[in-house]
Short mmCIF file of C-alpha atoms in Angstrom, two decimals:
data_model
loop_
_atom_site.label_atom_id
_atom_site.label_comp_id
_atom_site.label_asym_id
_atom_site.label_seq_id
_atom_site.Cartn_x
_atom_site.Cartn_y
_atom_site.Cartn_z
CA UNK D 983 -16.17 3.66 -9.40
CA UNK D 984 -14.09 6.09 -7.52
CA UNK D 985 -10.21 6.54 -8.24
CA UNK D 986 -7.70 8.08 -6.25
CA UNK D 987 -4.06 8.77 -7.25
CA UNK D 988 -1.47 9.63 -4.55
CA UNK D 989 2.40 10.07 -4.42
CA UNK D 990 4.02 8.67 -1.21
CA UNK D 991 7.54 8.54 -0.02
CA UNK D 992 9.67 5.62 -0.52
CA UNK D 993 8.55 2.90 1.95
CA UNK D 994 10.84 0.88 4.28
CA UNK D 995 11.29 -2.73 3.85
CA UNK D 996 8.93 -5.09 5.79
CA UNK D 997 12.21 -6.57 7.29
CA UNK D 998 12.87 -3.23 9.13
CA UNK D 999 9.32 -2.24 10.49
CA UNK D 1000 9.16 -4.50 13.32
CA UNK D 1001 11.31 -4.81 16.42
CA UNK D 1002 11.17 -7.41 19.07
CA UNK D 1003 11.46 -6.15 22.58
CA UNK D 1004 11.33 -9.00 24.97
CA UNK D 1005 8.23 -10.91 24.34
CA UNK D 1006 6.61 -7.91 22.55
CA UNK D 1007 6.74 -7.06 18.94
CA UNK D 1008 6.86 -3.27 18.27
CA UNK D 1009 6.53 -0.99 15.27
CA UNK D 1010 10.25 0.21 14.82
CA UNK D 1011 11.22 3.91 14.87
CA UNK D 1012 11.78 3.82 11.12
CA UNK D 1013 8.17 2.61 10.50
CA UNK D 1014 6.85 5.26 12.67
CA UNK D 1015 8.87 8.05 10.94
CA UNK D 1016 7.66 6.82 7.63
CA UNK D 1017 4.05 6.53 8.73
CA UNK D 1018 4.04 9.95 9.89
CA UNK D 1019 5.78 11.31 6.99
CA UNK D 1020 3.36 9.56 4.68
CA UNK D 1021 0.39 11.10 6.62
CA UNK D 1022 1.82 14.38 6.17
CA UNK D 1023 2.13 14.01 2.38
CA UNK D 1024 -1.23 12.43 2.04
CA UNK D 1025 -2.90 15.29 3.94
CA UNK D 1026 -1.05 17.71 1.68
CA UNK D 1027 -2.47 15.84 -1.25
CA UNK D 1028 -6.08 15.88 0.20
CA UNK D 1029 -6.26 12.09 0.47
CA UNK D 1030 -5.85 11.60 4.27
CA UNK D 1031 -9.24 10.98 6.17
CA UNK D 1032 -11.13 10.01 2.96
CA UNK D 1033 -12.16 6.86 4.70
CA UNK D 1034 -13.04 4.97 1.61
CA UNK D 1035 -15.46 2.18 2.36
CA UNK D 1036 -16.15 -1.14 0.53
CA UNK D 1037 -13.69 -3.24 -1.57
CA UNK D 1038 -10.70 -1.63 -3.35
CA UNK D 1039 -8.12 -2.39 -5.94
CA UNK D 1040 -4.59 -1.03 -5.69
CA UNK D 1041 -1.88 -0.20 -8.12
CA UNK D 1042 1.55 0.79 -6.90
CA UNK D 1043 4.46 1.97 -9.00
CA UNK D 1044 7.72 1.79 -7.11
CA UNK D 1045 10.36 4.52 -8.19
CA UNK D 1046 13.46 3.46 -6.33
CA UNK D 1047 16.10 6.07 -5.33
CA UNK D 1048 19.07 3.89 -6.45
CA UNK D 1049 19.95 0.93 -8.54
CA UNK D 1050 20.13 -1.34 -5.58
CA UNK D 1051 18.12 -4.59 -5.74
CA UNK D 1052 15.05 -4.85 -3.67
CA UNK D 1053 12.04 -7.27 -3.35
CA UNK D 1054 8.93 -5.39 -4.47
CA UNK D 1055 6.67 -7.26 -2.08
CA UNK D 1056 8.73 -6.21 0.85
CA UNK D 1057 7.63 -2.64 0.23
CA UNK D 1058 3.82 -3.26 0.45
CA UNK D 1059 3.16 -3.60 4.10
CA UNK D 1060 4.49 -0.28 5.33
CA UNK D 1061 2.70 1.36 2.32
CA UNK D 1062 -0.65 -0.15 2.98
CA UNK D 1063 -0.27 0.39 6.70
CA UNK D 1064 0.48 4.04 6.22
CA UNK D 1065 -2.68 4.43 4.00
CA UNK D 1066 -4.57 2.81 6.85
CA UNK D 1067 -3.00 5.01 9.57
CA UNK D 1068 -3.86 8.05 7.39
CA UNK D 1069 -7.45 6.95 6.96
CA UNK D 1070 -7.45 6.86 3.24
CA UNK D 1071 -9.54 3.67 3.87
CA UNK D 1072 -11.03 2.09 6.92
CA UNK D 1073 -8.80 -0.98 6.90
CA UNK D 1074 -6.27 -2.61 4.42
CA UNK D 1075 -8.37 -5.80 4.72
CA UNK D 1076 -10.57 -4.01 2.20
CA UNK D 1077 -8.01 -4.75 -0.63
CA UNK D 1078 -9.06 -7.42 -2.97
CA UNK D 1079 -6.59 -6.77 -5.69
CA UNK D 1080 -2.93 -5.56 -5.80
CA UNK D 1081 -0.75 -4.89 -8.91
CA UNK D 1082 2.96 -3.73 -7.98
CA UNK D 1083 5.32 -2.60 -10.51
CA UNK D 1084 9.05 -1.55 -10.52
CA UNK D 1085 9.71 1.59 -12.34
CA UNK D 1086 12.91 3.51 -13.32
CA UNK D 1087 14.98 5.14 -10.58
CA UNK D 1088 14.05 8.50 -9.13
CA UNK D 1089 17.47 9.76 -8.03
CA UNK D 1090 16.20 12.64 -5.82
CA UNK D 1091 14.52 10.30 -3.29
CA UNK D 1092 12.50 7.09 -4.03
CA UNK D 1093 8.79 7.43 -4.42
CA UNK D 1094 5.66 5.20 -4.79
CA UNK D 1095 2.81 6.16 -6.78
CA UNK D 1096 -0.55 4.61 -5.49
CA UNK D 1097 -3.71 4.17 -7.45
CA UNK D 1098 -6.84 3.17 -5.47
CA UNK D 1099 -9.93 2.15 -7.13
CA UNK D 1100 -13.07 1.24 -5.35
CA UNK D 1101 -14.73 -1.93 -6.71
CA UNK D 1102 -18.37 -2.60 -7.56
CA UNK D 1103 -20.40 -4.41 -4.98
CA UNK D 1104 -20.06 -8.07 -5.31
CA UNK D 1105 -17.20 -7.89 -7.70
CA UNK D 1106 -13.75 -9.48 -7.03
CA UNK D 1107 -10.35 -9.03 -8.98
CA UNK D 1108 -11.45 -11.76 -11.43
CA UNK D 1109 -14.91 -10.15 -12.11
CA UNK D 1110 -16.67 -12.98 -10.37
CA UNK D 1111 -19.34 -12.37 -7.50
CA UNK D 1112 -17.65 -15.12 -5.47
CA UNK D 1113 -20.96 -17.30 -5.69
CA UNK D 1114 -20.85 -20.93 -6.75
CA UNK D 1115 -22.93 -21.40 -9.87
CA UNK D 1116 -23.09 -24.98 -9.26
CA UNK D 1117 -20.95 -25.87 -12.44
CA UNK D 1118 -18.51 -28.79 -12.69
CA UNK D 1119 -15.18 -27.65 -11.92
CA UNK D 1120 -13.45 -30.63 -13.23
CA UNK D 1121 -14.65 -30.21 -16.79
#
C-alpha cells in the first residue's frame, strides 16, 4: 500500500465552482484560480504528476480560516478535482472511500490536509472483494 500526505489550500465551496453562461455550465474563475494554486502547492510538495493508478482511499482534514459555519461535503468537489487536474491520480473515479473531518481553525489561512492511500486489488472500503458469495442476505 502506498501512502501520500499533502497540504492543500482551503477549497472553495461546490456552490461557487460552476457558472451558467447561456446553455453552458463553465468552471468559475474562483475554481480555476484555486485549481492552479493547488497545482503549484502540489508541485512544490512533489505530489503533482504522481499518476497513482488503482483504487484509493482518501482522508481529508479541513482546517478552516475562521469560525464561520460550512458544510464539509461542499469542500470535496474542488479538492478532488484539483488533485485530478494536478495528476496526483488518473481520475477521481478511483476513490472508493472518503473520510472527511473538521479540524480546529487555522487563522492564517484555511488548509486541507489530504492523505491518499492506495488500496489492495479487489479490496473495497468494507474489506470485501465485491463478489457475491451466494449467502442468504435475509438471515
